[in-house]
GROMACS .gro file of C-alpha atoms in nm:
model
  514
    1MET     CA    1  -3.608   5.809  -1.507
    2GLN     CA    2  -3.784   5.843  -1.166
    3ASP     CA    3  -3.565   5.855  -0.865
    4ILE     CA    4  -3.655   5.538  -0.660
    5SER     CA    5  -3.374   5.543  -0.411
    6ILE     CA    6  -3.477   5.542  -0.052
    7ALA     CA    7  -3.374   5.826   0.187
    8ASP     CA    8  -3.056   5.786   0.362
    9SER     CA    9  -3.202   5.833   0.675
   10GLU     CA   10  -3.584   5.846   0.819
   11THR     CA   11  -3.671   5.935   1.166
   12SER     CA   12  -3.884   5.638   1.356
   13ASP     CA   13  -4.147   5.867   1.358
   14GLN     CA   14  -4.146   5.901   0.993
   15LEU     CA   15  -4.129   5.506   0.960
   16ILE     CA   16  -4.417   5.468   1.181
   17ARG     CA   17  -4.614   5.693   0.998
   18LYS     CA   18  -4.530   5.495   0.671
   19VAL     CA   19  -4.598   5.172   0.807
   20ALA     CA   20  -4.924   5.302   0.927
   21ARG     CA   21  -5.028   5.411   0.592
   22GLY     CA   22  -4.930   5.139   0.412
   23GLY     CA   23  -5.061   4.895   0.677
   24GLY     CA   24  -5.370   5.078   0.655
   25ILE     CA   25  -5.405   5.058   0.281
   26ALA     CA   26  -5.316   4.698   0.259
   27PHE     CA   27  -5.580   4.619   0.531
   28ALA     CA   28  -5.835   4.828   0.320
   29GLY     CA   29  -5.731   4.624   0.027
   30ASN     CA   30  -5.758   4.284   0.213
   31ILE     CA   31  -6.096   4.370   0.357
   32VAL     CA   32  -6.223   4.418  -0.009
   33ASP     CA   33  -6.032   4.088  -0.069
   34LYS     CA   34  -6.189   3.886   0.226
   35GLY     CA   35  -6.506   4.082   0.152
   36LEU     CA   36  -6.525   3.896  -0.200
   37ARG     CA   37  -6.388   3.603  -0.119
   38PHE     CA   38  -6.618   3.504   0.197
   39PRO     CA   39  -6.926   3.535  -0.015
   40LEU     CA   40  -6.782   3.346  -0.285
   41GLU     CA   41  -6.711   3.059  -0.065
   42ILE     CA   42  -7.054   3.067   0.098
   43LEU     CA   43  -7.186   3.062  -0.268
   44LEU     CA   44  -6.952   2.789  -0.363
   45ALA     CA   45  -7.050   2.580  -0.052
   46ARG     CA   46  -7.441   2.653  -0.111
   47VAL     CA   47  -7.438   2.583  -0.469
   48LEU     CA   48  -7.203   2.296  -0.474
   49GLY     CA   49  -7.306   2.129  -0.136
   50ALA     CA   50  -7.061   1.979   0.114
   51GLY     CA   51  -6.931   1.695  -0.110
   52ASP     CA   52  -6.852   1.889  -0.411
   53TYR     CA   53  -6.704   2.191  -0.230
   54GLY     CA   54  -6.466   1.953  -0.044
   55SER     CA   55  -6.350   1.837  -0.391
   56TYR     CA   56  -6.310   2.184  -0.512
   57SER     CA   57  -6.118   2.285  -0.168
   58LEU     CA   58  -5.905   1.981  -0.201
   59GLY     CA   59  -5.804   2.060  -0.558
   60TYR     CA   60  -5.747   2.415  -0.487
   61GLY     CA   61  -5.529   2.328  -0.172
   62LEU     CA   62  -5.303   2.072  -0.386
   63SER     CA   63  -5.266   2.339  -0.640
   64ILE     CA   64  -5.188   2.608  -0.403
   65ILE     CA   65  -4.900   2.377  -0.253
   66ALA     CA   66  -4.757   2.291  -0.612
   67GLY     CA   67  -4.782   2.666  -0.699
   68GLN     CA   68  -4.599   2.785  -0.369
   69ILE     CA   69  -4.302   2.493  -0.471
   70SER     CA   70  -4.297   2.612  -0.825
   71MET     CA   71  -4.240   2.987  -0.718
   72LEU     CA   72  -3.920   2.855  -0.532
   73GLY     CA   73  -3.928   3.141  -0.274
   74LEU     CA   74  -3.846   3.424  -0.532
   75PRO     CA   75  -4.148   3.649  -0.420
   76SER     CA   76  -3.972   3.709  -0.117
   77GLY     CA   77  -3.619   3.722  -0.274
   78ILE     CA   78  -3.765   4.004  -0.484
   79VAL     CA   79  -3.883   4.202  -0.172
   80ARG     CA   80  -3.555   4.169   0.015
   81PHE     CA   81  -3.309   4.249  -0.262
   82GLY     CA   82  -3.533   4.467  -0.478
   83ALA     CA   83  -3.572   4.671  -0.162
   84LEU     CA   84  -3.205   4.644  -0.054
   85TYR     CA   85  -3.065   4.747  -0.390
   86ARG     CA   86  -3.333   5.035  -0.445
   87GLY     CA   87  -3.215   5.161  -0.097
   88ALA     CA   88  -2.842   5.158  -0.239
   89GLY     CA   89  -2.963   5.317  -0.583
   90ASP     CA   90  -2.852   5.041  -0.774
   91ILE     CA   91  -3.096   5.028  -1.057
   92ARG     CA   92  -2.919   4.772  -1.277
   93ARG     CA   93  -2.935   4.526  -0.996
   94VAL     CA   94  -3.294   4.595  -0.926
   95LYS     CA   95  -3.395   4.529  -1.275
   96GLY     CA   96  -3.153   4.205  -1.285
   97THR     CA   97  -3.344   4.072  -0.986
   98VAL     CA   98  -3.698   4.153  -1.091
   99ASN     CA   99  -3.616   4.000  -1.442
  100SER     CA  100  -3.457   3.685  -1.326
  101ALA     CA  101  -3.719   3.603  -1.077
  102LEU     CA  102  -4.018   3.656  -1.328
  103LEU     CA  103  -3.842   3.441  -1.569
  104ILE     CA  104  -3.725   3.165  -1.330
  105ALA     CA  105  -4.055   3.114  -1.137
  106THR     CA  106  -4.267   3.121  -1.476
  107LEU     CA  107  -4.044   2.846  -1.629
  108SER     CA  108  -4.088   2.629  -1.293
  109SER     CA  109  -4.448   2.677  -1.281
  110MET     CA  110  -4.508   2.548  -1.620
  111VAL     CA  111  -4.324   2.248  -1.522
  112ALA     CA  112  -4.527   2.214  -1.217
  113GLY     CA  113  -4.847   2.246  -1.383
  114GLY     CA  114  -4.742   1.985  -1.645
  115VAL     CA  115  -4.675   1.755  -1.338
  116LEU     CA  116  -5.012   1.804  -1.201
  117PHE     CA  117  -5.189   1.771  -1.512
  118ILE     CA  118  -5.031   1.417  -1.546
  119CYS     CA  119  -5.066   1.307  -1.177
  120ALA     CA  120  -5.434   1.412  -1.159
  121ARG     CA  121  -5.607   1.093  -1.246
  122PRO     CA  122  -5.365   0.883  -0.956
  123LEU     CA  123  -5.432   1.156  -0.725
  124SER     CA  124  -5.821   1.115  -0.751
  125ASP     CA  125  -5.768   0.766  -0.706
  126VAL     CA  126  -5.568   0.794  -0.384
  127PHE     CA  127  -5.826   1.046  -0.222
  128GLY     CA  128  -6.126   0.822  -0.349
  129MET     CA  129  -6.286   1.150  -0.544
  130PRO     CA  130  -6.360   1.068  -0.903
  131LYS     CA  131  -6.430   1.438  -0.985
  132LEU     CA  132  -6.095   1.564  -0.841
  133ALA     CA  133  -5.895   1.479  -1.136
  134ASP     CA  134  -6.097   1.715  -1.370
  135VAL     CA  135  -6.062   1.995  -1.125
  136LEU     CA  136  -5.692   1.945  -1.099
  137ARG     CA  137  -5.649   1.916  -1.454
  138VAL     CA  138  -5.801   2.279  -1.482
  139PHE     CA  139  -5.605   2.407  -1.184
  140ALA     CA  140  -5.301   2.306  -1.362
  141PHE     CA  141  -5.334   2.565  -1.636
  142SER     CA  142  -5.354   2.827  -1.399
  143PHE     CA  143  -5.017   2.790  -1.244
  144PRO     CA  144  -4.814   3.023  -1.475
  145LEU     CA  145  -5.098   3.274  -1.421
  146TYR     CA  146  -5.111   3.267  -1.044
  147VAL     CA  147  -4.724   3.281  -1.022
  148VAL     CA  148  -4.700   3.585  -1.249
  149THR     CA  149  -4.962   3.767  -1.062
  150GLN     CA  150  -4.776   3.676  -0.721
  151MET     CA  151  -4.452   3.779  -0.848
  152ALA     CA  152  -4.598   4.114  -0.989
  153GLY     CA  153  -4.744   4.181  -0.648
  154HIS     CA  154  -4.421   4.121  -0.477
  155ALA     CA  155  -4.200   4.312  -0.702
  156ALA     CA  156  -4.469   4.598  -0.642
  157ALA     CA  157  -4.377   4.565  -0.251
  158ALA     CA  158  -4.027   4.590  -0.295
  159PHE     CA  159  -4.082   4.941  -0.418
  160GLN     CA  160  -4.320   5.001  -0.165
  161ALA     CA  161  -4.593   5.075  -0.409
  162ILE     CA  162  -4.853   4.925  -0.160
  163GLU     CA  163  -5.136   5.053  -0.375
  164HIS     CA  164  -5.046   4.903  -0.686
  165GLN     CA  165  -4.953   4.562  -0.509
  166ILE     CA  166  -5.308   4.544  -0.348
  167ALA     CA  167  -5.483   4.623  -0.680
  168ILE     CA  168  -5.276   4.334  -0.835
  169THR     CA  169  -5.339   4.058  -0.552
  170ASN     CA  170  -5.645   4.183  -0.340
  171ILE     CA  171  -5.897   4.335  -0.587
  172CYS     CA  172  -5.842   4.230  -0.931
  173ARG     CA  173  -5.842   3.858  -0.918
  174PRO     CA  174  -6.114   3.793  -0.635
  175LEU     CA  175  -6.348   4.035  -0.815
  176ALA     CA  176  -6.293   3.885  -1.146
  177ASN     CA  177  -6.337   3.529  -0.974
  178VAL     CA  178  -6.645   3.630  -0.798
  179ALA     CA  179  -6.817   3.810  -1.112
  180ILE     CA  180  -6.720   3.483  -1.342
  181VAL     CA  181  -6.817   3.197  -1.096
  182SER     CA  182  -7.189   3.376  -1.038
  183VAL     CA  183  -7.231   3.403  -1.429
  184VAL     CA  184  -7.129   3.056  -1.484
  185PHE     CA  185  -7.354   2.914  -1.185
  186LEU     CA  186  -7.638   3.142  -1.361
  187LEU     CA  187  -7.569   2.920  -1.674
  188GLY     CA  188  -7.621   2.622  -1.485
  189PHE     CA  189  -7.245   2.494  -1.452
  190ARG     CA  190  -7.117   2.383  -1.121
  191LEU     CA  191  -6.794   2.235  -1.029
  192LEU     CA  192  -6.591   2.270  -1.330
  193GLY     CA  193  -6.775   2.593  -1.385
  194ALA     CA  194  -6.612   2.731  -1.074
  195VAL     CA  195  -6.263   2.584  -1.127
  196TYR     CA  196  -6.261   2.764  -1.500
  197GLY     CA  197  -6.374   3.079  -1.303
  198PHE     CA  198  -6.052   3.088  -1.130
  199LEU     CA  199  -5.848   3.004  -1.423
  200LEU     CA  200  -5.996   3.318  -1.627
  201SER     CA  201  -5.976   3.538  -1.332
  202SER     CA  202  -5.594   3.419  -1.290
  203ALA     CA  203  -5.541   3.522  -1.630
  204ILE     CA  204  -5.704   3.877  -1.595
  205SER     CA  205  -5.501   3.947  -1.304
  206ALA     CA  206  -5.163   3.838  -1.449
  207PHE     CA  207  -5.208   4.067  -1.738
  208LEU     CA  208  -5.299   4.348  -1.483
  209GLY     CA  209  -4.981   4.273  -1.264
  210LEU     CA  210  -4.747   4.309  -1.553
  211TYR     CA  211  -4.909   4.603  -1.690
  212LEU     CA  212  -4.866   4.791  -1.330
  213LEU     CA  213  -4.523   4.638  -1.276
  214ARG     CA  214  -4.433   4.820  -1.615
  215ARG     CA  215  -4.557   5.121  -1.450
  216ILE     CA  216  -4.392   5.123  -1.137
  217PHE     CA  217  -4.064   5.017  -1.296
  218PRO     CA  218  -4.041   5.150  -1.635
  219ASP     CA  219  -3.666   5.042  -1.645
  220MET     CA  220  -3.785   4.683  -1.631
  221VAL     CA  221  -3.843   4.712  -2.020
  222SER     CA  222  -3.592   4.987  -2.103
  223GLY     CA  223  -3.266   4.967  -2.260
  224LEU     CA  224  -3.087   4.968  -1.917
  225GLU     CA  225  -2.841   4.693  -1.896
  226SER     CA  226  -2.972   4.429  -1.613
  227SER     CA  227  -2.695   4.322  -1.346
  228TYR     CA  228  -2.799   3.957  -1.241
  229GLU     CA  229  -2.702   3.785  -0.935
  230VAL     CA  230  -2.901   3.462  -0.951
  231ARG     CA  231  -2.688   3.264  -0.746
  232LYS     CA  232  -2.723   3.497  -0.458
  233LEU     CA  233  -3.097   3.557  -0.542
  234LEU     CA  234  -3.173   3.161  -0.547
  235ARG     CA  235  -2.945   3.102  -0.221
  236PHE     CA  236  -3.189   3.325  -0.031
  237SER     CA  237  -3.490   3.219  -0.197
  238VAL     CA  238  -3.465   2.832  -0.185
  239PRO     CA  239  -3.436   2.809   0.208
  240VAL     CA  240  -3.749   3.054   0.201
  241LEU     CA  241  -3.924   2.824  -0.032
  242PHE     CA  242  -3.920   2.565   0.229
  243VAL     CA  243  -4.039   2.844   0.480
  244GLY     CA  244  -4.341   2.929   0.278
  245PHE     CA  245  -4.401   2.576   0.178
  246SER     CA  246  -4.452   2.498   0.548
  247SER     CA  247  -4.678   2.794   0.594
  248VAL     CA  248  -4.904   2.665   0.288
  249LEU     CA  249  -4.879   2.324   0.401
  250LEU     CA  250  -4.965   2.420   0.774
  251GLY     CA  251  -5.289   2.553   0.615
  252GLN     CA  252  -5.338   2.266   0.382
  253THR     CA  253  -5.212   1.936   0.546
  254ASP     CA  254  -5.494   1.901   0.748
  255ARG     CA  255  -5.743   1.952   0.476
  256ILE     CA  256  -5.548   1.689   0.250
  257MET     CA  257  -5.551   1.439   0.542
  258LEU     CA  258  -5.923   1.469   0.633
  259GLY     CA  259  -5.964   1.404   0.239
  260TYR     CA  260  -5.778   1.092   0.283
  261PHE     CA  261  -5.933   0.984   0.618
  262LYS     CA  262  -6.274   1.113   0.583
  263ALA     CA  263  -6.562   1.166   0.375
  264SER     CA  264  -6.566   1.487   0.127
  265GLU     CA  265  -6.870   1.625   0.318
  266ASP     CA  266  -6.633   1.639   0.677
  267LEU     CA  267  -6.366   1.813   0.435
  268GLY     CA  268  -6.616   2.071   0.319
  269ILE     CA  269  -6.751   2.148   0.664
  270TYR     CA  270  -6.375   2.202   0.812
  271THR     CA  271  -6.281   2.410   0.530
  272ALA     CA  272  -6.556   2.642   0.578
  273ALA     CA  273  -6.450   2.678   0.950
  274ALA     CA  274  -6.066   2.694   0.855
  275ILE     CA  275  -6.159   3.003   0.600
  276ILE     CA  276  -6.331   3.215   0.870
  277SER     CA  277  -6.060   3.149   1.125
  278GLN     CA  278  -5.780   3.237   0.916
  279GLN     CA  279  -5.929   3.606   0.865
  280ALA     CA  280  -5.716   3.696   1.175
  281GLY     CA  281  -5.409   3.658   0.938
  282LEU     CA  282  -5.526   3.958   0.713
  283LEU     CA  283  -5.399   4.201   0.952
  284MET     CA  284  -5.047   4.030   0.972
  285TYR     CA  285  -5.022   4.014   0.628
  286SER     CA  286  -5.148   4.372   0.562
  287PHE     CA  287  -4.867   4.536   0.781
  288GLY     CA  288  -4.615   4.248   0.626
  289TYR     CA  289  -4.677   4.402   0.271
  290ILE     CA  290  -4.501   4.726   0.380
  291PHE     CA  291  -4.301   4.602   0.676
  292CYS     CA  292  -4.082   4.354   0.485
  293PRO     CA  293  -3.889   4.602   0.259
  294ILE     CA  294  -3.828   4.858   0.552
  295ILE     CA  295  -3.708   4.571   0.774
  296SER     CA  296  -3.450   4.475   0.479
  297ASP     CA  297  -3.358   4.832   0.440
  298LEU     CA  298  -3.310   4.897   0.821
  299TYR     CA  299  -3.139   4.591   0.869
  300ASN     CA  300  -2.899   4.647   0.571
  301ARG     CA  301  -2.820   5.011   0.734
  302GLY     CA  302  -2.792   4.912   1.097
  303GLU     CA  303  -3.060   5.088   1.251
  304PHE     CA  304  -3.190   4.857   1.502
  305THR     CA  305  -3.320   5.118   1.734
  306ASN     CA  306  -3.604   5.220   1.458
  307LEU     CA  307  -3.630   4.854   1.364
  308GLU     CA  308  -3.709   4.746   1.727
  309ARG     CA  309  -3.962   5.040   1.804
  310LEU     CA  310  -4.132   4.971   1.457
  311PHE     CA  311  -4.122   4.585   1.542
  312LYS     CA  312  -4.315   4.649   1.901
  313THR     CA  313  -4.524   4.902   1.759
  314VAL     CA  314  -4.669   4.701   1.487
  315THR     CA  315  -4.712   4.395   1.649
  316ARG     CA  316  -4.925   4.581   1.920
  317TRP     CA  317  -5.152   4.729   1.663
  318ILE     CA  318  -5.182   4.360   1.519
  319VAL     CA  319  -5.272   4.196   1.846
  320SER     CA  320  -5.522   4.485   1.942
  321LEU     CA  321  -5.705   4.433   1.611
  322ASN     CA  322  -5.696   4.058   1.619
  323LEU     CA  323  -5.874   4.061   1.951
  324VAL     CA  324  -6.171   4.240   1.816
  325ILE     CA  325  -6.162   3.974   1.512
  326LEU     CA  326  -6.118   3.659   1.705
  327LEU     CA  327  -6.301   3.674   2.009
  328PRO     CA  328  -6.643   3.705   1.832
  329LEU     CA  329  -6.554   3.444   1.641
  330ILE     CA  330  -6.509   3.222   1.943
  331LEU     CA  331  -6.830   3.338   2.120
  332PHE     CA  332  -7.065   3.320   1.779
  333SER     CA  333  -6.875   3.031   1.617
  334ARG     CA  334  -7.239   2.837   1.633
  335GLN     CA  335  -7.420   3.126   1.459
  336ILE     CA  336  -7.133   3.200   1.220
  337MET     CA  337  -7.109   2.848   1.064
  338GLY     CA  338  -7.474   2.812   1.044
  339ILE     CA  339  -7.410   3.105   0.745
  340PHE     CA  340  -7.272   2.847   0.526
  341GLY     CA  341  -7.585   2.649   0.545
  342PRO     CA  342  -7.768   2.383   0.790
  343SER     CA  343  -7.506   2.091   0.731
  344PHE     CA  344  -7.203   2.344   0.818
  345ALA     CA  345  -7.367   2.417   1.165
  346ALA     CA  346  -7.198   2.114   1.311
  347GLY     CA  347  -6.827   2.236   1.235
  348TRP     CA  348  -6.874   2.539   1.527
  349PRO     CA  349  -6.644   2.357   1.749
  350VAL     CA  350  -6.380   2.350   1.485
  351LEU     CA  351  -6.430   2.709   1.454
  352ALA     CA  352  -6.393   2.774   1.791
  353VAL     CA  353  -6.082   2.584   1.834
  354LEU     CA  354  -5.900   2.719   1.545
  355SER     CA  355  -5.985   3.074   1.650
  356SER     CA  356  -5.870   3.001   1.998
  357VAL     CA  357  -5.537   2.894   1.887
  358HIS     CA  358  -5.499   3.198   1.665
  359LEU     CA  359  -5.582   3.417   1.933
  360ILE     CA  360  -5.316   3.249   2.163
  361GLY     CA  361  -5.061   3.269   1.887
  362TYR     CA  362  -5.108   3.632   1.814
  363SER     CA  363  -5.160   3.738   2.165
  364ALA     CA  364  -4.816   3.576   2.260
  365GLY     CA  365  -4.656   3.824   1.985
  366GLY     CA  366  -4.608   3.549   1.723
  367ALA     CA  367  -4.720   3.789   1.454
  368LEU     CA  368  -4.410   3.927   1.261
  369VAL     CA  369  -4.126   3.740   1.391
  370GLY     CA  370  -4.122   3.538   1.072
  371TYR     CA  371  -4.086   3.833   0.857
  372VAL     CA  372  -3.797   3.962   1.089
  373LEU     CA  373  -3.600   3.651   1.046
  374GLN     CA  374  -3.632   3.634   0.678
  375MET     CA  375  -3.557   3.981   0.584
  376SER     CA  376  -3.268   4.007   0.817
  377GLY     CA  377  -3.098   3.738   0.645
  378LYS     CA  378  -3.158   3.439   0.861
  379GLN     CA  379  -3.358   3.265   0.611
  380ASP     CA  380  -3.141   2.923   0.711
  381VAL     CA  381  -3.293   2.954   1.058
  382GLU     CA  382  -3.655   2.980   0.925
  383LEU     CA  383  -3.580   2.690   0.705
  384ILE     CA  384  -3.494   2.473   1.033
  385ASN     CA  385  -3.828   2.602   1.160
  386ALA     CA  386  -4.000   2.506   0.851
  387VAL     CA  387  -3.872   2.131   0.860
  388VAL     CA  388  -3.980   2.110   1.221
  389LEU     CA  389  -4.304   2.216   1.164
  390LEU     CA  390  -4.368   2.020   0.872
  391THR     CA  391  -4.280   1.704   1.075
  392ALA     CA  392  -4.485   1.809   1.360
  393ASN     CA  393  -4.785   1.896   1.161
  394VAL     CA  394  -4.796   1.564   0.965
  395ALA     CA  395  -4.721   1.375   1.274
  396LEU     CA  396  -4.991   1.527   1.485
  397ASN     CA  397  -5.270   1.502   1.184
  398LEU     CA  398  -5.173   1.143   1.146
  399TRP     CA  399  -5.234   1.099   1.521
  400LEU     CA  400  -5.529   1.306   1.599
  401ILE     CA  401  -5.746   1.286   1.255
  402PRO     CA  402  -5.851   0.897   1.276
  403PRO     CA  403  -6.016   0.906   1.594
  404TYR     CA  404  -6.139   1.274   1.643
  405GLY     CA  405  -6.214   1.343   1.285
  406ILE     CA  406  -6.233   1.747   1.192
  407LEU     CA  407  -6.201   1.833   1.532
  408GLY     CA  408  -5.860   1.643   1.558
  409ALA     CA  409  -5.735   1.813   1.252
  410ALA     CA  410  -5.813   2.138   1.423
  411MET     CA  411  -5.619   2.049   1.730
  412ALA     CA  412  -5.316   1.944   1.525
  413THR     CA  413  -5.307   2.262   1.340
  414GLY     CA  414  -5.345   2.461   1.648
  415MET     CA  415  -5.078   2.278   1.821
  416SER     CA  416  -4.818   2.331   1.517
  417PHE     CA  417  -4.925   2.704   1.502
  418ALA     CA  418  -4.855   2.765   1.866
  419ALA     CA  419  -4.503   2.587   1.887
  420ILE     CA  420  -4.357   2.740   1.574
  421ASN     CA  421  -4.447   3.107   1.715
  422VAL     CA  422  -4.282   3.029   2.027
  423ALA     CA  423  -3.967   2.918   1.876
  424ARG     CA  424  -3.959   3.216   1.634
  425ILE     CA  425  -3.982   3.474   1.920
  426LEU     CA  426  -3.711   3.309   2.101
  427GLU     CA  427  -3.486   3.308   1.772
  428VAL     CA  428  -3.561   3.673   1.688
  429TYR     CA  429  -3.438   3.765   2.052
  430GLN     CA  430  -3.136   3.505   2.048
  431PHE     CA  431  -3.018   3.665   1.723
  432LEU     CA  432  -3.125   4.046   1.724
  433ARG     CA  433  -3.177   4.092   2.085
  434MET     CA  434  -3.529   4.225   2.062
  435HIS     CA  435  -3.865   4.092   2.126
  436PRO     CA  436  -4.240   4.235   2.043
  437PHE     CA  437  -4.335   4.331   2.397
  438ASP     CA  438  -4.348   4.676   2.536
  439ALA     CA  439  -4.524   4.810   2.883
  440SER     CA  440  -4.844   4.911   2.680
  441TYR     CA  441  -4.910   4.549   2.566
  442TYR     CA  442  -5.163   4.463   2.852
  443LYS     CA  443  -5.417   4.713   2.720
  444PRO     CA  444  -5.579   4.486   2.443
  445PHE     CA  445  -5.603   4.226   2.682
  446VAL     CA  446  -5.793   4.450   2.937
  447ALA     CA  447  -6.048   4.531   2.705
  448GLY     CA  448  -6.074   4.186   2.556
  449LEU     CA  449  -6.150   4.058   2.928
  450VAL     CA  450  -6.409   4.341   2.951
  451VAL     CA  451  -6.587   4.205   2.617
  452LEU     CA  452  -6.557   3.854   2.768
  453LEU     CA  453  -6.732   3.927   3.105
  454LEU     CA  454  -7.024   4.116   2.915
  455SER     CA  455  -7.076   3.836   2.710
  456VAL     CA  456  -7.109   3.624   2.970
  457LEU     CA  457  -7.401   3.857   3.127
  458LEU     CA  458  -7.554   3.887   2.780
  459SER     CA  459  -7.561   3.502   2.794
  460GLY     CA  460  -7.740   3.470   3.097
  461LEU     CA  461  -7.993   3.745   2.984
  462HIS     CA  462  -8.065   3.510   2.695
  463ILE     CA  463  -7.963   3.797   2.453
  464LEU     CA  464  -7.645   3.690   2.298
  465GLY     CA  465  -7.795   3.423   2.085
  466PRO     CA  466  -8.133   3.548   1.932
  467HIS     CA  467  -7.981   3.867   1.868
  468TRP     CA  468  -7.621   3.768   1.773
  469ILE     CA  469  -7.533   4.041   1.523
  470LEU     CA  470  -7.627   4.306   1.724
  471SER     CA  471  -7.476   4.141   2.015
  472LEU     CA  472  -7.145   4.141   1.809
  473ALA     CA  473  -7.171   4.491   1.704
  474MET     CA  474  -7.214   4.622   2.051
  475LEU     CA  475  -6.919   4.412   2.181
  476CYS     CA  476  -6.686   4.513   1.912
  477LEU     CA  477  -6.803   4.874   1.984
  478VAL     CA  478  -6.736   4.833   2.361
  479TYR     CA  479  -6.389   4.665   2.294
  480PHE     CA  480  -6.254   4.985   2.127
  481VAL     CA  481  -6.431   5.228   2.353
  482VAL     CA  482  -6.229   5.051   2.648
  483LEU     CA  483  -5.918   5.052   2.461
  484PHE     CA  484  -5.927   5.409   2.392
  485CYS     CA  485  -6.009   5.498   2.750
  486LEU     CA  486  -5.697   5.296   2.867
  487GLY     CA  487  -5.502   5.568   2.667
  488LEU     CA  488  -5.345   5.572   2.318
  489GLU     CA  489  -4.960   5.537   2.297
  490GLN     CA  490  -4.735   5.795   2.132
  491GLU     CA  491  -4.711   5.621   1.818
  492ASP     CA  492  -5.110   5.577   1.820
  493GLN     CA  493  -5.156   5.963   1.888
  494MET     CA  494  -4.928   6.032   1.584
  495VAL     CA  495  -5.122   5.790   1.342
  496TRP     CA  496  -5.472   5.918   1.496
  497ALA     CA  497  -5.365   6.285   1.439
  498ALA     CA  498  -5.269   6.213   1.088
  499ILE     CA  499  -5.595   6.050   1.038
  500LYS     CA  500  -5.788   6.368   1.183
  501ARG     CA  501  -5.574   6.585   0.932
  502ARG     CA  502  -5.664   6.388   0.599
  503ILE     CA  503  -6.034   6.374   0.718
  504GLY     CA  504  -6.004   6.762   0.782
  505CYS     CA  505  -5.837   6.817   0.429
  506ARG     CA  506  -6.137   6.603   0.269
  507ARG     CA  507  -6.405   6.795   0.418
  508GLY     CA  508  -6.205   7.117   0.328
  509ALA     CA  509  -6.209   7.011  -0.035
  510ALA     CA  510  -6.578   6.918   0.002
  511GLY     CA  511  -6.653   7.252   0.114
  512ALA     CA  512  -6.459   7.418  -0.160
  513TRP     CA  513  -6.658   7.215  -0.423
  514ALA     CA  514  -6.970   7.293  -0.285
   0.00000   0.00000   0.00000
């Protein structure tokens, strides 16, 4: 049996290298994921039109919410306790955690899928979308497959097998989905063809997930006796369920309420803008994959100095990289929305508002604080956050959508997102006496200010609009040049040196083969 225990002690520099490597792999995987999903959304929007695209996105949103509930917060439980028991070398408890979480979540998802199948017609009548019923019935069958995929991916995260997790959740399913949907569209199928494409891709990724999980953790199917602590697992996971539910609901409540109050065309336009603005989150999720099990292990061993340094460093990396994503989304919102088609261009103010909100939220340090609270055992605090967030988000959407439509939904989501991040930053400081800010935090904002001033100059010269793609590339390059000129921190230099060494090794290997 392979030794899966974590070293008793790792230096802060080693941990930063590990997070940088894991975060880099996850970011590359997320780029592949988004690089596949974004063209898929454009394809869906152009082929289906705003109306059917709205029905698809509403059905998908309702299914994601139901799927999140059916997992009972167990993905986070696998990461926390899998990493904790792995760090202690307790393989029997690792096996018990993985197997019990998989079984409970799969059974729960089957029940949730059955409920959604039965309620499909009433929900279609509530939203006034006749095609929604058939969409929901097909999505209902995908629940167990979607849940198995997610559970297998999070189990891989507990073993810090980031390559396997990315292969399961970020490459296989979106690749299969794009390929299958493209084929069914070519065969003449439209809305239901797209939904069946999601179902089939979920089946493929579920089987791959179980196969890779067995390779990562062979003892999962060995004769080794499991040690089950189901009550402890559920005690942690169920509060996290509501945290995850609130996060999903924050991304879906605006769309559900738009589907209720407004026409499906408005929902389609808003969905396109929301999908684009959410690309900022891929950096946080990328680092979160490897950061969460490390938080759990460091907190359990009382290594708070290493945890705080890692927290500050990774947050600064996320802020620096998110600025170069979100600023162009704001500056070129009209042109980017036009990619989806002429009827979607009217949604550019929504994209600008949502991107601005994410920019403020991440810039204020609200990136990893939720992960720190969960993985340090403060899941009950996150549960309170979730209840407050859910209440505020629903109330704001009810207040702002009827008079302001899609722009009101954007404002409601933005205010909810900002409030919860501020609360989490204060809570992390209250409980752990640490915060995500350091002396070098100003550097990305100086670079961002230079980009904004340059964009004003380009607009005055009437260059920004007609040549927007070239302008976007140039502004991104200027941002990184200014950031580099302001000086790299010790952690950045260490990672940069490791990258150069790896490039040098590859060049040497290429020369040896030549």
